[in-house]
């Protein structure tokens, strides 16, 4: 048994503990340790991606307890893909944080590594209760991170975020308890087998538990109507944390994809395709409402937060199509939207620092220092985020629309995605012209002068890096789309997962 | 016994939901605590109600109590305890920073 699938969970945990022990040492040393740990995770994610690229599914039985009795970690193509996205995003968020934000409160790097520990664990685990535990780990770390630095608005938004997630955790436990009570197992592969063979008198409760789980994952993913916690929380936390949190909603999307292809997928007998009919309309509604939020936002960071909501709508629209091509389009779109939203959060912070009291309010303000540089970056990142050609957002949406043509509701999907895209373009164009073209036209008020030094290229490097990742997604769109297709194909063959975990004799 | 336990869980959940929807942080924290009590009891009961049965293999045993929900409940209690402690501290912080214990920081709602 290779220990490789366990390494991405162990590394951030050990790094977090080490950073806690080193807390009295020099900040530069702690930053180095933290960055080294993230670089290590990128290396591990790449290694894991290579190891599973051929279609193998690596199973790691913790403590060598055999599934379904022990907890297993399962690395398939999807898990490796998510790990790679998280570690790349984390690198740039961390680089931004080391420019001073990590010193605004205590234990930033410890919490950051524990956040990665929770994220990596959630992507790798093959056990539903273990998924709950990793959700709690990543949430507890995120509570610390979201409040990092303090401040009135941050505390209020943080309180809402914590309370709603605690309620979500309770719901998760109810769902897990019901599934265990009916089926006697929590191993996801074993659940897939048992749900398909559930006796008729238990089917109703099993389906109810499946819906409860969907509610929990929809809350984490910020799907309509459970997205209301997101805009305030993301708009008021510090920029690197908001950038890292661009992946948090995708954890919910990942969980939806995993659970409803594996456990409640097409093979699940009486509970087959449990949420399929509901997912697509909800996702389209989320996309539309999110984009209305983007249009109506009064602050740039609030606007980006609504873009995150809209991106979840697009992503789940792709997953909701249910076909291999749809899931593949979503999996290609996922890293694009994560990196683009993170870059926009970082850029919004750089812009806000140049505008003194006005901060990121969408009003004409003073001409910013280095406004050409900032304006050019805003233009490029906005093109990527709104899905205009030639960048990766366009490729992702094109794949999505092509996949949608085979679906019965293709007219709705096309209409909503295209209208939402247009709204996004209009809103971002308006923000750009308010911030850059009309700068200097309004009389500058007292105290509205720039409060921060002009942004150097080094200060803009993390967000430029995120943007270049998006360019990379565009340049290598062919091979990456093929890889996304391979992931989707593997996901739609859940018996491979079941066989890898339980052995070849288990019936899917 | 099943009906009694079900009633207890229902009462706890109902009170928890009601309190969690209140506008002041203290009832909200209490509500979340009651909800976590309810779910812990629920998880425990999912191993079925048994009296005086051993949870581990015993040659003389007529039946067994399911040990797994007990382990799950233990984990859930620990996590719930930590979360309650955290949310209390956060509520106090919000009270001092916002100058009000209203969940939206408003003076009167």
Coordinates of C-alpha atoms in Angstrom, one line a residue:
Chain A
X1 CA 0.0 0.0 0.0
X2 CA 1.5 3.3 -1.1
X3 CA 1.4 6.1 1.5
X4 CA 1.1 8.7 -1.2
X5 CA -2.6 9.5 -0.8
X6 CA -2.1 10.2 2.9
X7 CA 0.8 12.7 2.3
X8 CA -1.3 15.7 1.2
X9 CA -3.3 15.4 4.5
X10 CA -0.3 14.9 6.7
X11 CA 2.0 17.6 5.3
X12 CA -0.2 20.7 6.1
X13 CA -1.1 19.2 9.5
X14 CA 2.5 18.8 10.5
X15 CA 3.4 22.2 9.0
X16 CA 0.6 23.7 11.1
X17 CA 1.8 22.0 14.3
X18 CA 5.4 23.1 13.5
X19 CA 4.3 26.7 12.9
X20 CA 2.4 26.7 16.2
X21 CA 5.6 25.5 18.0
X22 CA 7.6 28.2 16.1
X23 CA 5.2 31.0 17.0
X24 CA 7.8 33.0 19.0
X25 CA 10.4 32.9 16.2
X26 CA 10.9 35.5 13.5
X27 CA 8.0 36.1 11.2
X28 CA 10.2 35.7 8.1
X29 CA 11.1 32.1 9.2
X30 CA 7.5 31.2 9.7
X31 CA 6.6 32.6 6.3
X32 CA 9.3 30.5 4.8
X33 CA 8.1 27.3 6.5
X34 CA 4.5 28.1 5.4
X35 CA 5.5 28.7 1.8
X36 CA 7.7 25.6 1.7
X37 CA 4.8 23.5 3.0
X38 CA 2.5 24.8 0.3
X39 CA 5.2 24.2 -2.4
X40 CA 5.4 20.7 -1.0
X41 CA 1.7 20.3 -1.4
X42 CA 1.9 21.4 -5.0
X43 CA 4.6 18.8 -5.6
X44 CA 2.5 16.1 -3.9
X45 CA -0.6 17.1 -5.9
X46 CA 1.3 16.9 -9.1
X47 CA 2.7 13.5 -8.1
X48 CA -0.7 12.2 -7.2
X49 CA -2.2 13.6 -10.5
X50 CA 0.5 11.6 -12.4
X51 CA -0.1 8.5 -10.3
X52 CA -3.9 8.4 -11.0
X53 CA -3.8 9.8 -14.5
X54 CA -4.0 6.3 -16.0
X55 CA -7.3 5.6 -14.3
X56 CA -6.0 3.9 -11.2
X57 CA -7.8 4.6 -7.9
X58 CA -5.4 4.7 -5.0
X59 CA -6.9 3.5 -1.7
X60 CA -5.2 4.2 1.6
X61 CA -6.7 2.3 4.6
X62 CA -5.8 4.3 7.8
X63 CA -4.3 2.1 10.4
X64 CA -4.6 -0.7 7.9
X65 CA -8.3 -1.3 8.9
X66 CA -10.0 -2.8 5.9
X67 CA -12.9 -1.0 4.3
X68 CA -15.8 -0.7 5.1
X69 CA -14.8 -1.1 8.8
X70 CA -12.0 1.4 8.8
X71 CA -11.7 4.9 7.3
X72 CA -10.2 5.0 3.9
X73 CA -8.7 7.8 1.9
X74 CA -9.4 7.5 -1.8
X75 CA -7.4 9.3 -4.5
X76 CA -8.9 9.2 -7.9
X77 CA -8.6 11.7 -10.8
X78 CA -11.2 14.1 -9.3
X79 CA -9.5 14.2 -5.9
X80 CA -6.1 14.8 -7.4
X81 CA -7.5 17.6 -9.6
X82 CA -9.0 19.4 -6.6
X83 CA -5.8 19.0 -4.6
X84 CA -3.8 20.6 -7.4
X85 CA -6.3 23.5 -7.7
X86 CA -6.2 24.1 -3.9
X87 CA -2.5 24.0 -3.6
X88 CA -1.9 26.4 -6.5
X89 CA -4.5 28.8 -5.2
X90 CA -3.0 28.6 -1.7
X91 CA 0.4 29.5 -2.9
X92 CA -0.7 32.8 -4.4
X93 CA -3.0 33.7 -1.5
X94 CA -0.2 33.0 0.9
X95 CA 2.3 35.1 -1.1
X96 CA -0.1 38.0 -0.9
X97 CA -0.6 37.4 2.9
X98 CA 3.2 37.5 3.5
X99 CA 3.1 41.1 2.4
X100 CA 2.0 42.1 5.9
X101 CA -1.6 40.8 6.4
X102 CA -0.3 37.7 8.2
X103 CA 1.1 40.0 11.0
X104 CA -2.2 41.7 11.7
X105 CA -3.3 39.0 14.0
X106 CA -2.0 35.9 15.6
X107 CA -1.5 32.4 14.2
X108 CA -2.3 33.3 10.5
X109 CA 0.0 30.7 9.1
X110 CA -1.1 28.0 11.6
X111 CA -4.7 28.5 10.6
X112 CA -3.8 28.7 6.9
X113 CA -2.1 25.3 7.0
X114 CA -5.0 23.8 9.1
X115 CA -7.4 25.1 6.5
X116 CA -5.4 23.3 3.8
X117 CA -5.4 20.2 6.0
X118 CA -9.2 20.3 6.1
X119 CA -9.6 21.0 2.4
X120 CA -7.2 18.2 1.3
X121 CA -8.8 15.8 3.7
X122 CA -12.3 16.6 2.5
X123 CA -11.2 15.9 -1.1
X124 CA -9.5 12.6 -0.3
X125 CA -11.7 11.0 2.3
X126 CA -13.8 8.0 1.3
X127 CA -16.0 8.0 4.4
X128 CA -19.0 10.2 5.0
X129 CA -18.5 10.8 8.7
X130 CA -14.8 11.5 8.0
X131 CA -16.0 14.1 5.5
X132 CA -18.0 15.7 8.3
X133 CA -14.9 15.8 10.4
X134 CA -12.8 17.4 7.7
X135 CA -15.6 19.9 7.0
X136 CA -15.4 20.8 10.7
X137 CA -11.6 21.1 10.5
X138 CA -11.8 23.4 7.5
X139 CA -14.6 25.4 9.0
X140 CA -13.0 25.9 12.3
X141 CA -9.8 27.1 10.6
X142 CA -11.9 29.3 8.3
X143 CA -13.6 30.9 11.4
X144 CA -10.2 32.0 12.6
X145 CA -9.1 33.2 9.1
X146 CA -12.3 35.1 8.3
X147 CA -12.0 37.1 11.6
X148 CA -8.2 37.6 11.1
X149 CA -7.3 41.2 11.6
X150 CA -10.5 42.1 13.4
X151 CA -12.8 45.0 12.8
X152 CA -16.5 45.8 13.3
X153 CA -17.9 44.7 9.9
X154 CA -15.7 41.6 9.9
X155 CA -16.9 40.5 13.3
X156 CA -20.6 40.9 12.3
X157 CA -20.1 39.0 9.0
X158 CA -18.0 36.4 10.8
X159 CA -20.7 35.8 13.4
X160 CA -23.3 35.2 10.7
X161 CA -20.9 32.9 8.9
X162 CA -20.2 30.9 12.0
X163 CA -23.8 30.5 13.1
X164 CA -25.1 29.4 9.7
X165 CA -22.3 26.9 9.3
X166 CA -22.9 25.5 12.8
X167 CA -26.6 25.0 11.8
X168 CA -25.3 23.3 8.6
X169 CA -23.0 21.0 10.6
X170 CA -26.0 19.9 12.7
X171 CA -28.0 19.1 9.6
X172 CA -25.0 17.1 8.2
X173 CA -25.0 15.0 11.4
X174 CA -28.8 14.3 11.1
X175 CA -28.2 13.1 7.5
X176 CA -25.2 11.0 8.4
X177 CA -27.1 9.5 11.4
X178 CA -30.1 8.6 9.2
X179 CA -28.0 7.0 6.6
X180 CA -26.1 4.9 9.3
X181 CA -29.4 4.0 11.0
X182 CA -30.9 2.7 7.7
X183 CA -27.8 1.2 6.0
X184 CA -25.4 0.4 8.8
X185 CA -22.3 1.9 7.1
X186 CA -20.7 5.3 6.4
X187 CA -18.1 4.2 3.9
X188 CA -19.0 5.9 0.6
X189 CA -18.3 2.9 -1.6
X190 CA -20.2 0.6 0.8
X191 CA -23.0 3.2 0.9
X192 CA -23.2 3.1 -2.9
X193 CA -23.7 -0.7 -2.7
X194 CA -26.2 -0.6 0.2
X195 CA -28.3 2.3 -1.2
X196 CA -28.8 0.4 -4.5
X197 CA -29.9 -2.6 -2.5
X198 CA -32.0 -0.8 0.1
X199 CA -35.2 -2.6 1.2
X200 CA -38.4 -0.9 0.0
X201 CA -39.5 0.1 3.5
X202 CA -36.3 2.1 4.0
X203 CA -36.1 3.8 0.7
X204 CA -38.1 6.9 1.8
X205 CA -35.8 7.6 4.7
X206 CA -32.7 7.0 2.6
X207 CA -34.0 9.5 0.1
X208 CA -34.8 11.9 2.8
X209 CA -31.2 11.6 4.1
X210 CA -29.9 12.2 0.6
X211 CA -31.9 15.4 0.4
X212 CA -30.7 16.5 3.8
X213 CA -27.1 16.0 2.6
X214 CA -27.9 18.0 -0.5
X215 CA -29.1 20.8 1.7
X216 CA -25.9 20.8 3.6
X217 CA -23.7 20.8 0.5
X218 CA -25.9 23.5 -1.1
X219 CA -25.3 25.6 2.0
X220 CA -21.5 25.2 1.7
X221 CA -21.7 25.8 -2.0
X222 CA -23.9 28.9 -1.5
X223 CA -26.6 27.6 -3.8
X224 CA -29.8 29.6 -4.0
X225 CA -31.6 30.1 -1.6
X226 CA -28.7 29.3 0.8
X227 CA -26.2 31.9 -0.5
X228 CA -27.1 34.9 1.7
X229 CA -24.2 34.3 4.1
X230 CA -21.6 34.6 1.4
X231 CA -21.4 38.2 0.1
X232 CA -20.9 39.9 3.5
X233 CA -18.5 37.3 4.7
X234 CA -16.3 37.4 1.6
X235 CA -16.5 41.2 1.1
X236 CA -15.3 42.0 4.7
X237 CA -12.6 39.5 5.3
X238 CA -9.0 40.3 4.4
X239 CA -8.0 39.9 0.8
X240 CA -5.7 36.8 0.9
X241 CA -8.4 35.0 3.0
X242 CA -11.1 36.0 0.5
X243 CA -8.9 34.7 -2.3
X244 CA -8.4 31.4 -0.5
X245 CA -12.1 31.2 0.2
X246 CA -12.8 31.2 -3.5
X247 CA -12.2 27.5 -3.2
X248 CA -14.5 27.0 -0.2
X249 CA -17.8 27.1 -2.1
X250 CA -16.2 24.6 -4.5
X251 CA -15.9 22.1 -1.7
X252 CA -19.6 22.1 -1.6
X253 CA -19.8 21.6 -5.3
X254 CA -17.2 18.8 -5.1
X255 CA -19.2 17.1 -2.4
X256 CA -22.4 17.3 -4.5
X257 CA -20.5 15.9 -7.5
X258 CA -19.0 13.1 -5.5
X259 CA -22.0 12.0 -3.4
X260 CA -24.6 12.3 -6.2
X261 CA -22.5 10.4 -8.8
X262 CA -21.2 7.7 -6.4
X263 CA -23.9 7.1 -3.8
X264 CA -27.1 8.5 -5.4
X265 CA -26.0 8.2 -9.0
X266 CA -27.6 6.4 -11.9
X267 CA -26.8 3.0 -10.4
X268 CA -28.5 3.7 -7.1
X269 CA -31.7 1.7 -7.8
X270 CA -34.6 3.2 -5.9
X271 CA -32.7 6.4 -5.0
X272 CA -31.1 6.8 -8.5
X273 CA -30.5 10.3 -9.8
X274 CA -31.9 11.7 -6.6
X275 CA -31.3 15.4 -7.1
X276 CA -30.8 15.5 -10.9
X277 CA -34.1 17.2 -11.6
X278 CA -33.7 19.9 -8.9
X279 CA -30.0 20.7 -9.4
X280 CA -30.2 22.4 -12.8
X281 CA -33.1 24.8 -12.1
X282 CA -31.6 25.8 -8.7
X283 CA -28.2 26.3 -10.3
X284 CA -29.6 28.5 -13.1
X285 CA -31.5 30.6 -10.5
X286 CA -28.4 31.0 -8.5
X287 CA -26.5 32.1 -11.6
X288 CA -29.1 34.7 -12.4
X289 CA -29.5 36.0 -8.8
X290 CA -25.8 36.1 -8.4
X291 CA -25.3 38.2 -11.5
X292 CA -28.1 40.6 -10.4
X293 CA -26.1 41.0 -7.2
X294 CA -23.0 41.7 -9.4
X295 CA -24.9 44.4 -11.2
X296 CA -26.4 45.9 -8.1
X297 CA -23.2 45.8 -5.9
X298 CA -22.1 49.2 -4.5
X299 CA -18.6 48.0 -3.6
X300 CA -16.0 46.3 -5.7
X301 CA -15.3 43.5 -3.2
X302 CA -19.1 42.9 -2.7
X303 CA -19.3 42.7 -6.5
X304 CA -16.6 40.0 -6.6
X305 CA -18.3 38.1 -3.8
X306 CA -21.5 38.0 -5.9
X307 CA -19.4 36.8 -8.8
X308 CA -18.4 33.9 -6.6
X309 CA -22.1 33.1 -6.1
X310 CA -22.7 33.4 -9.9
X311 CA -19.7 31.1 -10.6
X312 CA -21.2 28.5 -8.4
X313 CA -24.4 28.8 -10.4
X314 CA -22.4 28.2 -13.6
X315 CA -20.5 25.3 -12.1
X316 CA -23.5 23.5 -10.8
X317 CA -25.4 24.1 -14.0
X318 CA -22.6 22.2 -15.7
X319 CA -22.7 19.4 -13.1
X320 CA -26.5 19.5 -13.2
X321 CA -26.5 18.6 -16.9
X322 CA -25.6 15.1 -15.7
X323 CA -23.8 14.1 -18.8
X324 CA -20.1 13.4 -19.0
X325 CA -19.5 16.4 -21.3
X326 CA -21.4 18.6 -18.8
X327 CA -19.3 17.4 -15.8
X328 CA -16.1 17.8 -17.8
X329 CA -17.1 21.4 -18.7
X330 CA -17.7 22.1 -15.0
X331 CA -14.4 20.6 -14.0
X332 CA -12.5 22.7 -16.6
X333 CA -14.5 25.8 -15.5
X334 CA -13.8 25.2 -11.8
X335 CA -10.1 26.1 -11.7
X336 CA -10.7 29.0 -14.0
X337 CA -13.4 30.6 -11.9
X338 CA -11.5 29.9 -8.7
X339 CA -8.3 31.6 -9.9
X340 CA -10.2 34.5 -11.5
X341 CA -12.3 35.3 -8.4
X342 CA -9.2 35.1 -6.2
X343 CA -7.3 37.4 -8.6
X344 CA -10.2 39.9 -8.5
X345 CA -10.3 39.8 -4.7
X346 CA -6.6 40.6 -4.5
X347 CA -6.9 43.3 -7.1
X348 CA -9.9 44.9 -5.4
X349 CA -7.8 45.1 -2.3
X350 CA -4.9 46.8 -4.1
X351 CA -7.3 49.3 -5.7
X352 CA -9.0 49.9 -2.3
X353 CA -5.7 50.8 -0.7
X354 CA -5.1 53.5 -3.4
X355 CA -8.4 55.3 -2.8
X356 CA -8.1 56.3 0.8
X357 CA -11.5 56.7 2.5
X358 CA -13.4 55.7 -0.7
X359 CA -11.8 52.3 -0.6
X360 CA -13.6 50.0 -2.9
X361 CA -16.8 51.9 -3.2
X362 CA -17.9 52.1 -6.8
X363 CA -17.8 55.9 -7.1
X364 CA -15.4 58.1 -9.1
X365 CA -12.5 58.9 -6.9
X366 CA -9.0 60.4 -7.1
X367 CA -6.6 59.2 -9.9
X368 CA -4.8 56.3 -8.4
X369 CA -1.0 56.0 -8.3
X370 CA 0.0 53.6 -11.1
X371 CA -3.5 53.7 -12.5
X372 CA -2.4 52.4 -15.9
X373 CA -0.9 49.3 -14.4
X374 CA -3.9 48.6 -12.1
X375 CA -6.3 49.5 -14.9
X376 CA -4.7 47.1 -17.4
X377 CA -4.7 44.3 -14.8
X378 CA -8.4 45.0 -14.0
X379 CA -9.2 44.9 -17.7
X380 CA -7.5 41.6 -18.2
X381 CA -8.8 39.9 -15.0
X382 CA -12.3 41.2 -15.7
X383 CA -12.2 39.7 -19.2
X384 CA -11.2 36.4 -17.7
X385 CA -13.8 36.5 -15.0
X386 CA -16.7 37.5 -17.3
X387 CA -16.0 34.8 -19.8
X388 CA -15.1 36.9 -22.8
X389 CA -12.8 35.5 -25.5
X390 CA -9.9 34.7 -25.7
X391 CA -9.3 33.7 -22.0
X392 CA -10.2 30.5 -20.1
X393 CA -13.6 31.7 -19.0
X394 CA -14.8 31.7 -22.6
X395 CA -13.4 28.2 -23.2
X396 CA -15.2 27.0 -20.1
X397 CA -18.5 28.6 -21.0
X398 CA -18.2 27.3 -24.6
X399 CA -17.7 23.7 -23.3
X400 CA -20.7 24.2 -21.0
X401 CA -23.0 25.5 -23.7
X402 CA -21.9 22.7 -26.1
X403 CA -22.7 20.1 -23.5
X404 CA -26.0 21.8 -22.8
X405 CA -27.2 21.3 -26.3
X406 CA -27.8 17.6 -25.6
X407 CA -30.0 18.4 -22.5
X408 CA -33.8 18.6 -22.7
X409 CA -33.7 22.1 -21.1
X410 CA -31.0 23.4 -23.4
X411 CA -33.0 26.5 -24.3
X412 CA -33.2 27.6 -20.6
X413 CA -29.5 26.8 -20.0
X414 CA -28.4 28.8 -23.0
X415 CA -30.6 31.7 -22.3
X416 CA -29.7 32.0 -18.6
X417 CA -25.9 31.5 -19.1
X418 CA -25.7 34.0 -22.0
X419 CA -27.9 36.7 -20.3
X420 CA -25.9 36.2 -17.0
X421 CA -22.7 36.5 -19.0
X422 CA -23.9 39.8 -20.6
X423 CA -24.9 41.1 -17.1
X424 CA -21.5 40.3 -15.8
X425 CA -19.8 42.1 -18.7
X426 CA -21.9 45.2 -18.2
X427 CA -21.3 45.3 -14.5
X428 CA -17.6 44.8 -14.7
X429 CA -17.3 47.3 -17.5
X430 CA -19.2 49.8 -15.4
X431 CA -17.0 49.2 -12.4
X432 CA -13.9 49.6 -14.6
X433 CA -15.0 52.9 -16.0
X434 CA -16.1 54.3 -12.6
X435 CA -12.8 53.3 -11.0
X436 CA -10.4 54.2 -13.9
X437 CA -11.9 56.4 -16.7
X438 CA -14.0 58.7 -14.5
X439 CA -11.3 58.9 -11.8
X440 CA -10.4 62.5 -11.1
X441 CA -13.6 64.0 -12.4
X442 CA -15.3 64.3 -9.1
X443 CA -14.0 66.8 -6.6
X444 CA -11.6 65.1 -4.2
X445 CA -12.9 65.3 -0.7
X446 CA -10.9 65.7 2.5
X447 CA -9.1 62.5 3.5
X448 CA -9.7 60.8 0.2
X449 CA -6.1 60.9 -0.7
X450 CA -4.1 57.7 -1.2
X451 CA -3.2 56.1 2.1
X452 CA -0.8 53.4 0.8
X453 CA 2.4 53.4 -1.2
X454 CA 2.0 52.9 -4.9
X455 CA 1.7 49.3 -5.9
X456 CA 4.9 47.9 -7.2
X457 CA 5.1 44.9 -9.5
X458 CA 6.1 42.7 -6.5
X459 CA 2.9 43.8 -4.7
X460 CA 0.9 42.8 -7.8
X461 CA 2.8 39.6 -8.4
X462 CA 0.4 37.2 -6.6
X463 CA -2.6 38.3 -8.5
X464 CA -0.6 38.4 -11.8
X465 CA 0.4 34.9 -11.0
X466 CA -3.2 33.8 -10.6
X467 CA -4.1 35.6 -13.8
X468 CA -1.2 33.7 -15.6
X469 CA -2.6 30.4 -14.3
X470 CA -5.8 31.4 -16.1
X471 CA -3.7 32.1 -19.2
X472 CA -2.1 28.7 -18.8
X473 CA -5.6 27.1 -18.7
X474 CA -6.4 28.8 -22.0
X475 CA -3.1 27.9 -23.7
X476 CA -3.4 24.2 -22.6
X477 CA -7.2 24.1 -23.0
X478 CA -7.0 21.1 -25.2
X479 CA -5.1 18.7 -23.0
X480 CA -6.8 20.0 -19.8
X481 CA -10.3 19.6 -21.3
X482 CA -9.3 16.1 -22.3
X483 CA -8.2 15.5 -18.7
X484 CA -11.5 16.9 -17.4
X485 CA -13.3 14.5 -19.7
X486 CA -11.3 11.6 -18.3
X487 CA -12.2 12.7 -14.8
X488 CA -15.9 12.9 -15.7
X489 CA -15.7 9.5 -17.4
X490 CA -14.2 8.0 -14.2
X491 CA -16.9 9.6 -12.1
X492 CA -19.7 8.2 -14.2
X493 CA -18.2 4.7 -13.6
X494 CA -18.8 4.5 -9.9
X495 CA -18.3 0.7 -9.8
X496 CA -14.6 1.4 -10.4
X497 CA -14.5 3.4 -7.2
X498 CA -16.5 0.7 -5.3
X499 CA -14.2 -2.1 -6.6
X500 CA -11.1 -0.2 -5.7
X501 CA -12.3 0.3 -2.1
X502 CA -14.2 -2.9 -1.4
X503 CA -12.5 -5.3 -3.7
X504 CA -13.6 -6.8 -7.0
X505 CA -16.4 -9.1 -5.5
X506 CA -18.6 -6.2 -4.3
X507 CA -21.5 -5.6 -6.6
X508 CA -22.0 -1.9 -7.6
Chain B
X1 CA -39.1 3.9 25.0
X2 CA -38.8 4.8 21.2
X3 CA -41.7 7.2 21.4
X4 CA -40.2 8.9 24.5
X5 CA -36.8 9.3 22.9
X6 CA -38.3 10.6 19.7
X7 CA -40.3 13.1 21.6
X8 CA -37.2 14.3 23.5
X9 CA -35.3 14.7 20.2
X10 CA -38.2 16.5 18.6
X11 CA -38.6 18.9 21.6
X12 CA -34.9 19.7 21.6
X13 CA -34.8 20.2 17.9
X14 CA -37.9 22.4 17.9
X15 CA -36.7 24.5 20.8
X16 CA -33.2 24.7 19.2
X17 CA -34.6 25.9 15.9
X18 CA -36.8 28.5 17.6
X19 CA -34.0 29.9 19.7
X20 CA -31.5 29.9 16.8
X21 CA -33.9 32.1 14.9
X22 CA -34.0 34.8 17.7
X23 CA -32.4 38.1 17.1
X24 CA -30.0 38.2 20.1
X25 CA -26.8 36.3 20.2
X26 CA -27.4 34.6 23.6
X27 CA -30.6 32.7 22.5
X28 CA -28.9 31.9 19.2
X29 CA -26.0 30.2 21.0
X30 CA -28.4 28.4 23.3
X31 CA -30.4 27.3 20.3
X32 CA -27.3 25.9 18.5
X33 CA -26.4 24.1 21.7
X34 CA -29.9 22.5 22.0
X35 CA -29.6 21.5 18.3
X36 CA -26.3 19.8 18.9
X37 CA -27.8 18.0 21.9
X38 CA -30.6 16.8 19.8
X39 CA -28.4 15.6 17.0
X40 CA -26.1 13.8 19.5
X41 CA -29.1 11.9 20.9
X42 CA -30.3 11.2 17.4
X43 CA -26.9 9.7 16.3
X44 CA -26.8 7.6 19.5
X45 CA -30.3 6.2 18.9
X46 CA -29.4 5.3 15.3
X47 CA -27.6 2.3 16.8
X48 CA -31.0 1.2 18.0
X49 CA -32.2 1.2 21.6
X50 CA -30.8 -1.7 23.6
X51 CA -30.5 -2.3 27.3
X52 CA -27.8 -4.3 28.9
X53 CA -26.2 -5.7 25.7
X54 CA -22.4 -5.8 25.3
X55 CA -20.9 -3.7 22.5
X56 CA -17.9 -6.0 21.9
X57 CA -17.8 -9.7 21.1
X58 CA -18.8 -11.9 24.0
X59 CA -19.4 -15.7 23.7
X60 CA -22.3 -15.5 26.2
X61 CA -24.1 -12.5 24.7
X62 CA -27.6 -12.9 23.2
X63 CA -27.3 -9.7 21.3
X64 CA -25.1 -6.7 20.8
X65 CA -25.3 -2.9 21.2
X66 CA -23.9 -1.1 18.2
X67 CA -20.6 0.5 19.3
X68 CA -20.1 2.7 16.2
X69 CA -22.8 5.4 16.9
X70 CA -21.2 5.7 20.4
X71 CA -17.9 6.5 18.8
X72 CA -19.6 8.9 16.3
X73 CA -21.4 10.7 19.2
X74 CA -18.2 11.0 21.1
X75 CA -16.6 12.8 18.1
X76 CA -19.7 14.9 17.5
X77 CA -19.8 15.9 21.2
X78 CA -16.1 17.0 21.2
X79 CA -16.6 19.0 18.0
X80 CA -19.8 20.5 19.2
X81 CA -18.3 21.5 22.5
X82 CA -15.4 23.3 20.8
X83 CA -17.8 25.0 18.4
X84 CA -20.0 26.2 21.3
X85 CA -17.0 27.6 23.1
X86 CA -15.9 29.4 20.0
X87 CA -19.3 30.8 19.2
X88 CA -19.7 32.1 22.8
X89 CA -16.3 33.9 22.6
X90 CA -17.3 35.3 19.2
X91 CA -20.7 36.5 20.5
X92 CA -18.9 38.3 23.4
X93 CA -16.5 39.9 20.9
X94 CA -19.4 41.0 18.7
X95 CA -21.2 42.4 21.8
X96 CA -18.1 44.5 22.7
X97 CA -17.3 45.6 19.1
X98 CA -20.8 46.3 17.9
X99 CA -22.0 47.7 21.2
X100 CA -25.1 45.5 21.0
X101 CA -26.0 41.8 21.3
X102 CA -28.3 42.0 18.3
X103 CA -27.1 39.5 15.6
X104 CA -26.9 42.4 13.1
X105 CA -25.4 44.8 15.5
X106 CA -28.5 47.0 15.5
X107 CA -29.5 48.7 18.7
X108 CA -33.3 48.1 18.5
X109 CA -34.9 45.7 16.0

